[in-house]
């Protein structure tokens, strides 16, 4: 009688299943990262404070309705190797942007910009008043 060794076949099947599960997960997160949550969504002000980590940023994005899933956002940022490269600042982002685009804005540090014109000859009080009216402070 011939004995069949099942252990190598079982181990190989488990490895193949794990590889397929990982490939499906990567594909799923990749598609999600390129799909906007709300194509007509308005811009919202999102603030990243100095020292704020990826977990807090992802939770904030989900709470504001800018991404649908904080866990997938964190997985995507870690997969891309950008989790530690988020820059502090104030950003105008929208749910009409894909999560990959939002992450790219945070990495590049493309903050909200203010336009202020201060004519020559203004004193400190007049300058402060003009800066205050611009919404900068």
CSV table of N, CA and C in Angstrom, one decimal:
chain,number,residue,atom,x,y,z
A,1,UNK,N,0.8,-1.2,0.0
A,1,UNK,CA,0.0,0.0,0.0
A,1,UNK,C,0.9,1.2,0.0
A,2,UNK,N,0.5,2.2,-0.8
A,2,UNK,CA,1.3,3.5,-0.9
A,2,UNK,C,0.7,4.5,0.0
A,3,UNK,N,1.6,5.2,0.8
A,3,UNK,CA,1.1,6.2,1.7
A,3,UNK,C,1.3,7.6,1.0
A,4,UNK,N,0.3,8.4,1.2
A,4,UNK,CA,0.3,9.8,0.6
A,4,UNK,C,0.7,10.8,1.7
A,5,UNK,N,1.7,11.6,1.4
A,5,UNK,CA,2.0,12.6,2.4
A,5,UNK,C,1.2,13.8,2.1
A,6,UNK,N,0.4,14.2,3.1
A,6,UNK,CA,-0.5,15.3,2.9
A,6,UNK,C,0.0,16.6,3.5
A,7,UNK,N,0.9,16.5,4.4
A,7,UNK,CA,1.4,17.7,5.1
A,7,UNK,C,2.0,18.7,4.1
A,8,UNK,N,2.9,18.3,3.2
A,8,UNK,CA,3.4,19.3,2.2
A,8,UNK,C,2.3,19.9,1.4
A,9,UNK,N,1.4,19.1,0.9
A,9,UNK,CA,0.3,19.6,0.1
A,9,UNK,C,-0.6,20.6,0.9
A,10,UNK,N,-0.9,20.3,2.1
A,10,UNK,CA,-1.7,21.2,3.0
A,10,UNK,C,-0.9,22.5,3.2
A,11,UNK,N,0.3,22.4,3.6
A,11,UNK,CA,1.1,23.6,3.8
A,11,UNK,C,1.2,24.5,2.5
A,12,UNK,N,1.3,23.9,1.4
A,12,UNK,CA,1.4,24.6,0.1
A,12,UNK,C,0.0,25.3,-0.1
A,13,UNK,N,-1.1,24.6,0.1
A,13,UNK,CA,-2.4,25.1,-0.1
A,13,UNK,C,-2.6,26.4,0.9
A,14,UNK,N,-2.1,26.3,2.1
A,14,UNK,CA,-2.3,27.4,3.0
A,14,UNK,C,-1.5,28.6,2.6
A,15,UNK,N,-0.3,28.3,2.1
A,15,UNK,CA,0.6,29.4,1.6
A,15,UNK,C,-0.1,30.1,0.4
A,16,UNK,N,-0.6,29.3,-0.5
A,16,UNK,CA,-1.3,29.8,-1.7
A,16,UNK,C,-2.5,30.7,-1.3
A,17,UNK,N,-3.2,30.2,-0.4
A,17,UNK,CA,-4.4,30.9,0.1
A,17,UNK,C,-4.0,32.3,0.8
A,18,UNK,N,-2.9,32.2,1.6
A,18,UNK,CA,-2.4,33.5,2.2
A,18,UNK,C,-2.0,34.5,1.1
A,19,UNK,N,-1.2,34.0,0.1
A,19,UNK,CA,-0.8,34.9,-0.9
A,19,UNK,C,-2.0,35.5,-1.7
A,20,UNK,N,-3.0,34.7,-2.0
A,20,UNK,CA,-4.1,35.2,-2.7
A,20,UNK,C,-4.9,36.2,-1.8
A,21,UNK,N,-5.0,35.9,-0.5
A,21,UNK,CA,-5.7,36.9,0.4
A,21,UNK,C,-4.9,38.2,0.5
A,22,UNK,N,-3.6,38.1,0.5
A,22,UNK,CA,-2.8,39.4,0.5
A,22,UNK,C,-3.0,40.1,-0.8
A,23,UNK,N,-3.0,39.4,-1.9
A,23,UNK,CA,-3.1,40.1,-3.2
A,23,UNK,C,-4.5,40.7,-3.3
A,24,UNK,N,-5.5,40.0,-2.8
A,24,UNK,CA,-6.9,40.6,-2.9
A,24,UNK,C,-7.0,41.8,-2.0
A,25,UNK,N,-6.4,41.8,-0.8
A,25,UNK,CA,-6.4,42.9,0.1
A,25,UNK,C,-5.7,44.1,-0.5
A,26,UNK,N,-4.5,43.9,-1.0
A,26,UNK,CA,-3.7,45.0,-1.7
A,26,UNK,C,-4.5,45.6,-2.8
A,27,UNK,N,-5.1,44.8,-3.6
A,27,UNK,CA,-6.0,45.3,-4.8
A,27,UNK,C,-7.1,46.1,-4.2
A,28,UNK,N,-7.8,45.6,-3.2
A,28,UNK,CA,-9.0,46.2,-2.7
A,28,UNK,C,-8.6,47.6,-2.1
A,29,UNK,N,-7.6,47.7,-1.4
A,29,UNK,CA,-7.1,49.0,-0.8
A,29,UNK,C,-6.7,49.9,-1.9
A,30,UNK,N,-6.0,49.4,-2.9
A,30,UNK,CA,-5.6,50.2,-4.0
A,30,UNK,C,-6.8,50.8,-4.8
A,31,UNK,N,-7.8,50.0,-5.1
A,31,UNK,CA,-9.0,50.6,-5.8
A,31,UNK,C,-9.7,51.6,-4.9
A,32,UNK,N,-9.8,51.3,-3.6
A,32,UNK,CA,-10.4,52.2,-2.6
A,32,UNK,C,-9.7,53.5,-2.6
A,33,UNK,N,-8.4,53.5,-2.6
A,33,UNK,CA,-7.6,54.7,-2.5
A,33,UNK,C,-7.7,55.7,-3.7
A,34,UNK,N,-8.2,55.1,-4.8
A,34,UNK,CA,-8.4,56.0,-6.0
A,34,UNK,C,-9.8,56.4,-6.3
A,35,UNK,N,-10.7,56.0,-5.3
A,35,UNK,CA,-12.1,56.3,-5.5
A,35,UNK,C,-12.6,57.4,-4.5
A,36,UNK,N,-13.0,58.5,-5.0
A,36,UNK,CA,-13.6,59.6,-4.1
A,36,UNK,C,-14.8,59.1,-3.3
A,37,UNK,N,-15.0,59.6,-2.1
A,37,UNK,CA,-16.1,59.2,-1.3
A,37,UNK,C,-17.4,59.9,-1.8
A,38,UNK,N,-17.3,61.2,-2.2
A,38,UNK,CA,-18.4,62.0,-2.6
A,38,UNK,C,-17.9,62.9,-3.7
A,39,UNK,N,-18.2,62.6,-5.0
A,39,UNK,CA,-17.7,63.4,-6.1
A,39,UNK,C,-18.1,64.8,-6.1
A,40,UNK,N,-19.2,65.2,-5.4
A,40,UNK,CA,-19.7,66.6,-5.3
A,40,UNK,C,-19.4,67.2,-3.9
A,41,UNK,N,-18.6,66.6,-3.1
A,41,UNK,CA,-18.3,67.0,-1.8
A,41,UNK,C,-17.7,68.4,-1.7
A,42,UNK,N,-18.1,69.2,-0.7
A,42,UNK,CA,-17.5,70.5,-0.6
A,42,UNK,C,-16.1,70.5,0.1
A,43,UNK,N,-15.3,71.5,-0.1
A,43,UNK,CA,-14.0,71.6,0.6
A,43,UNK,C,-14.2,71.8,2.0
A,44,UNK,N,-13.4,71.2,2.8
A,44,UNK,CA,-13.4,71.4,4.3
A,44,UNK,C,-12.0,71.7,4.8
A,45,UNK,N,-11.9,72.4,5.8
A,45,UNK,CA,-10.6,72.7,6.5
A,45,UNK,C,-10.2,71.6,7.4
A,46,UNK,N,-9.1,71.0,7.1
A,46,UNK,CA,-8.6,69.9,7.9
A,46,UNK,C,-7.2,70.3,8.5
A,47,UNK,N,-7.1,70.2,9.8
A,47,UNK,CA,-5.8,70.6,10.4
A,47,UNK,C,-5.1,69.4,11.0
A,48,UNK,N,-3.8,69.4,10.7
A,48,UNK,CA,-2.8,68.4,11.3
A,48,UNK,C,-1.9,69.2,12.2
A,49,UNK,N,-1.9,68.9,13.4
A,49,UNK,CA,-1.1,69.5,14.4
A,49,UNK,C,0.3,68.9,14.5
A,50,UNK,N,1.3,69.7,14.9
A,50,UNK,CA,2.6,69.1,15.0
A,50,UNK,C,2.6,67.9,15.9
A,51,UNK,N,3.3,66.8,15.5
A,51,UNK,CA,3.4,65.6,16.3
A,51,UNK,C,2.2,64.7,16.2
A,52,UNK,N,1.1,65.1,15.5
A,52,UNK,CA,-0.1,64.3,15.3
A,52,UNK,C,0.2,63.1,14.5
A,53,UNK,N,-0.2,61.9,14.9
A,53,UNK,CA,0.1,60.7,14.2
A,53,UNK,C,-0.9,60.3,13.2
A,54,UNK,N,-0.6,59.2,12.4
A,54,UNK,CA,-1.5,58.7,11.4
A,54,UNK,C,-2.8,58.3,11.9
A,55,UNK,N,-2.8,57.6,13.1
A,55,UNK,CA,-4.1,57.2,13.6
A,55,UNK,C,-5.1,58.3,13.9
A,56,UNK,N,-4.6,59.4,14.5
A,56,UNK,CA,-5.4,60.6,14.7
A,56,UNK,C,-5.9,61.2,13.5
A,57,UNK,N,-5.0,61.4,12.5
A,57,UNK,CA,-5.3,62.0,11.2
A,57,UNK,C,-6.4,61.2,10.5
A,58,UNK,N,-6.2,59.9,10.4
A,58,UNK,CA,-7.2,59.0,9.8
A,58,UNK,C,-8.5,59.0,10.4
A,59,UNK,N,-8.5,59.0,11.8
A,59,UNK,CA,-9.8,59.1,12.5
A,59,UNK,C,-10.5,60.5,12.2
A,60,UNK,N,-9.7,61.5,12.2
A,60,UNK,CA,-10.3,62.9,11.9
A,60,UNK,C,-10.9,62.9,10.5
A,61,UNK,N,-10.2,62.3,9.5
A,61,UNK,CA,-10.7,62.3,8.1
A,61,UNK,C,-12.0,61.6,8.1
A,62,UNK,N,-12.1,60.5,8.8
A,62,UNK,CA,-13.3,59.7,8.7
A,62,UNK,C,-14.5,60.4,9.5
A,63,UNK,N,-14.1,61.1,10.6
A,63,UNK,CA,-15.1,61.8,11.4
A,63,UNK,C,-15.7,63.0,10.6
A,64,UNK,N,-14.9,63.6,9.7
A,64,UNK,CA,-15.3,64.7,8.9
A,64,UNK,C,-16.0,64.3,7.6
A,65,UNK,N,-16.0,63.0,7.3
A,65,UNK,CA,-16.7,62.5,6.1
A,65,UNK,C,-15.8,62.7,4.9
A,66,UNK,N,-14.5,62.8,5.1
A,66,UNK,CA,-13.6,62.9,3.9
A,66,UNK,C,-13.1,61.6,3.4
A,67,UNK,N,-13.0,60.6,4.2
A,67,UNK,CA,-12.7,59.2,3.8
A,67,UNK,C,-13.7,58.3,4.4
A,68,UNK,N,-14.0,57.2,3.8
A,68,UNK,CA,-15.0,56.2,4.3
A,68,UNK,C,-14.5,55.3,5.3
A,69,UNK,N,-13.2,55.1,5.4
A,69,UNK,CA,-12.6,54.0,6.3
A,69,UNK,C,-11.2,54.4,6.8
A,70,UNK,N,-11.1,54.7,8.0
A,70,UNK,CA,-9.8,55.1,8.6
A,70,UNK,C,-8.8,54.0,8.5
A,71,UNK,N,-9.3,52.8,8.7
A,71,UNK,CA,-8.3,51.6,8.7
A,71,UNK,C,-7.7,51.5,7.3
A,72,UNK,N,-8.5,51.6,6.2
A,72,UNK,CA,-8.0,51.5,4.9
A,72,UNK,C,-7.0,52.6,4.6
A,73,UNK,N,-7.4,53.8,5.1
A,73,UNK,CA,-6.5,55.0,4.9
A,73,UNK,C,-5.1,54.7,5.5
A,74,UNK,N,-5.1,54.2,6.8
A,74,UNK,CA,-3.9,53.9,7.5
A,74,UNK,C,-3.1,52.8,6.7
A,75,UNK,N,-3.8,51.7,6.3
A,75,UNK,CA,-3.1,50.7,5.5
A,75,UNK,C,-2.5,51.2,4.2
A,76,UNK,N,-3.2,52.1,3.5
A,76,UNK,CA,-2.7,52.6,2.3
A,76,UNK,C,-1.4,53.5,2.6
A,77,UNK,N,-1.5,54.3,3.6
A,77,UNK,CA,-0.4,55.2,3.9
A,77,UNK,C,0.9,54.3,4.3
A,78,UNK,N,0.6,53.3,5.1
A,78,UNK,CA,1.7,52.4,5.4
A,78,UNK,C,2.3,51.6,4.2
A,79,UNK,N,1.4,51.2,3.4
A,79,UNK,CA,1.8,50.4,2.2
A,79,UNK,C,2.7,51.3,1.3
A,80,UNK,N,2.3,52.6,1.2
A,80,UNK,CA,3.1,53.6,0.4
A,80,UNK,C,4.3,54.0,1.1
A,81,UNK,N,4.5,53.7,2.4
A,81,UNK,CA,5.6,54.2,3.1
A,81,UNK,C,5.6,55.6,3.5
A,82,UNK,N,4.4,56.2,3.6
A,82,UNK,CA,4.3,57.6,3.8
A,82,UNK,C,3.7,58.0,5.2
A,83,UNK,N,3.5,57.0,6.0
A,83,UNK,CA,2.8,57.2,7.3
A,83,UNK,C,3.5,58.2,8.2
A,84,UNK,N,4.8,58.2,8.2
A,84,UNK,CA,5.5,59.1,9.0
A,84,UNK,C,5.9,60.5,8.4
A,85,UNK,N,5.4,60.7,7.1
A,85,UNK,CA,5.8,61.9,6.4
A,85,UNK,C,4.7,62.9,6.3
A,86,UNK,N,3.6,62.8,7.1
A,86,UNK,CA,2.6,63.8,7.1
A,86,UNK,C,3.1,65.1,7.7
A,87,UNK,N,2.7,66.2,7.0
A,87,UNK,CA,3.2,67.5,7.5
A,87,UNK,C,2.1,68.3,8.2
A,88,UNK,N,2.5,68.9,9.3
A,88,UNK,CA,1.5,69.7,10.0
A,88,UNK,C,1.1,70.9,9.2
A,89,UNK,N,-0.2,71.3,9.4
A,89,UNK,CA,-0.7,72.5,8.7
A,89,UNK,C,-2.2,72.5,8.6
A,90,UNK,N,-2.7,73.5,7.9
A,90,UNK,CA,-4.1,73.6,7.6
A,90,UNK,C,-4.3,73.3,6.1
A,91,UNK,N,-5.2,72.4,5.8
A,91,UNK,CA,-5.4,71.9,4.4
A,91,UNK,C,-6.9,72.1,4.1
A,92,UNK,N,-7.1,72.5,2.8
A,92,UNK,CA,-8.4,72.4,2.3
A,92,UNK,C,-8.6,71.1,1.5
A,93,UNK,N,-9.4,70.2,2.0
A,93,UNK,CA,-9.6,68.9,1.3
A,93,UNK,C,-11.0,68.7,1.1
A,94,UNK,N,-11.4,67.8,0.2
A,94,UNK,CA,-12.8,67.5,-0.1
A,94,UNK,C,-13.0,66.0,-0.3
A,95,UNK,N,-14.2,65.5,0.0
A,95,UNK,CA,-14.5,64.1,-0.2
A,95,UNK,C,-14.6,63.8,-1.7
A,96,UNK,N,-14.5,64.9,-2.5
A,96,UNK,CA,-14.4,64.6,-4.0
A,96,UNK,C,-13.0,64.3,-4.4
A,97,UNK,N,-12.1,64.3,-3.5
A,97,UNK,CA,-10.7,63.9,-3.8
A,97,UNK,C,-10.6,62.4,-3.3
A,98,UNK,N,-9.9,61.6,-4.1
A,98,UNK,CA,-9.6,60.3,-3.7
A,98,UNK,C,-8.7,60.3,-2.5
A,99,UNK,N,-8.8,59.3,-1.6
A,99,UNK,CA,-7.9,59.2,-0.4
A,99,UNK,C,-6.4,59.3,-0.8
A,100,UNK,N,-6.0,58.7,-1.9
A,100,UNK,CA,-4.6,58.8,-2.4
A,100,UNK,C,-4.2,60.3,-2.6
A,101,UNK,N,-5.1,61.1,-3.2
A,101,UNK,CA,-4.9,62.5,-3.4
A,101,UNK,C,-4.8,63.3,-2.1
A,102,UNK,N,-5.7,62.9,-1.2
A,102,UNK,CA,-5.6,63.6,0.1
A,102,UNK,C,-4.3,63.3,0.8
A,103,UNK,N,-3.9,62.1,0.8
A,103,UNK,CA,-2.6,61.7,1.4
A,103,UNK,C,-1.5,62.5,0.7
A,104,UNK,N,-1.5,62.6,-0.6
A,104,UNK,CA,-0.4,63.3,-1.3
A,104,UNK,C,-0.4,64.7,-0.9
A,105,UNK,N,-1.5,65.4,-0.7
A,105,UNK,CA,-1.5,66.8,-0.2
A,105,UNK,C,-0.9,66.9,1.1
A,106,UNK,N,-1.1,66.0,2.0
A,106,UNK,CA,-0.5,66.0,3.4
A,106,UNK,C,1.0,65.8,3.3
A,107,UNK,N,1.4,64.9,2.4
A,107,UNK,CA,2.8,64.6,2.3
A,107,UNK,C,3.6,65.8,1.7
A,108,UNK,N,3.0,66.4,0.7
A,108,UNK,CA,3.7,67.5,0.1
A,108,UNK,C,3.6,68.8,0.9
A,109,UNK,N,2.7,68.8,1.8
A,109,UNK,CA,2.5,70.0,2.6
A,109,UNK,C,1.9,71.2,1.9
A,110,UNK,N,0.9,70.9,1.0
A,110,UNK,CA,0.2,71.9,0.2
A,110,UNK,C,-0.9,72.5,1.1
A,111,UNK,N,-0.5,73.4,1.9
A,111,UNK,CA,-1.4,74.0,2.9
A,111,UNK,C,-2.3,75.1,2.3
A,112,UNK,N,-3.3,75.4,3.0
A,112,UNK,CA,-4.2,76.5,2.6
A,112,UNK,C,-3.4,77.8,2.6
A,113,UNK,N,-3.5,78.6,1.6
A,113,UNK,CA,-2.8,79.8,1.4
A,113,UNK,C,-3.7,81.0,1.6
A,114,UNK,N,-3.1,82.1,2.1
A,114,UNK,CA,-3.8,83.3,2.3
A,114,UNK,C,-3.2,84.4,1.5
A,115,UNK,N,-4.1,85.2,0.9
A,115,UNK,CA,-3.6,86.4,0.1
A,115,UNK,C,-3.8,87.6,0.9
A,116,UNK,N,-2.7,88.3,1.3
A,116,UNK,CA,-2.8,89.5,2.0
A,116,UNK,C,-1.9,90.6,1.3
A,117,UNK,N,-2.5,91.7,1.1
A,117,UNK,CA,-1.8,92.8,0.5
A,117,UNK,C,-1.6,93.9,1.6
A,118,UNK,N,-0.4,94.3,1.9
A,118,UNK,CA,-0.1,95.3,2.9
A,118,UNK,C,0.6,96.5,2.2
A,119,UNK,N,-0.2,97.5,1.9
A,119,UNK,CA,0.4,98.7,1.2
A,119,UNK,C,1.5,99.4,2.1
A,120,UNK,N,2.4,100.0,1.4
A,120,UNK,CA,3.5,100.7,2.1
A,120,UNK,C,2.8,101.9,2.9
A,121,UNK,N,3.5,102.2,4.0
A,121,UNK,CA,3.1,103.3,4.8
A,121,UNK,C,2.1,103.0,5.9
A,122,UNK,N,1.5,101.8,6.0
A,122,UNK,CA,0.6,101.5,7.1
A,122,UNK,C,1.4,101.3,8.4
A,123,UNK,N,0.8,101.7,9.5
A,123,UNK,CA,1.4,101.5,10.8
A,123,UNK,C,1.1,100.1,11.3
A,124,UNK,N,1.6,99.7,12.5
A,124,UNK,CA,1.3,98.4,13.0
A,124,UNK,C,-0.1,98.1,13.2
A,125,UNK,N,-0.9,99.1,13.8
A,125,UNK,CA,-2.3,98.9,14.1
A,125,UNK,C,-3.1,98.7,12.8
A,126,UNK,N,-2.8,99.5,11.8
A,126,UNK,CA,-3.5,99.3,10.5
A,126,UNK,C,-3.2,98.0,9.8
A,127,UNK,N,-1.9,97.6,9.9
A,127,UNK,CA,-1.5,96.3,9.4
A,127,UNK,C,-2.2,95.2,10.1
A,128,UNK,N,-2.2,95.2,11.4
A,128,UNK,CA,-2.9,94.2,12.2
A,128,UNK,C,-4.4,94.1,11.8
A,129,UNK,N,-5.0,95.2,11.7
A,129,UNK,CA,-6.4,95.3,11.3
A,129,UNK,C,-6.7,94.6,9.9
A,130,UNK,N,-5.8,94.9,9.0
A,130,UNK,CA,-5.9,94.3,7.6
A,130,UNK,C,-5.7,92.8,7.7
A,131,UNK,N,-4.7,92.4,8.4
A,131,UNK,CA,-4.4,90.9,8.6
A,131,UNK,C,-5.6,90.2,9.2
A,132,UNK,N,-6.2,90.9,10.2
A,132,UNK,CA,-7.3,90.3,10.9
A,132,UNK,C,-8.5,90.1,10.0
A,133,UNK,N,-8.8,91.1,9.1
A,133,UNK,CA,-9.9,91.1,8.2
A,133,UNK,C,-9.7,90.0,7.1
A,134,UNK,N,-8.5,89.7,6.8
A,134,UNK,CA,-8.2,88.7,5.8
A,134,UNK,C,-8.5,87.3,6.1
A,135,UNK,N,-8.8,87.0,7.5
A,135,UNK,CA,-9.0,85.6,7.9
A,135,UNK,C,-7.8,84.9,8.2
A,136,UNK,N,-6.7,85.5,8.2
A,136,UNK,CA,-5.4,84.8,8.5
A,136,UNK,C,-5.3,84.4,9.9
A,137,UNK,N,-5.8,85.2,10.8
A,137,UNK,CA,-5.7,84.9,12.3
A,137,UNK,C,-7.0,84.5,12.8
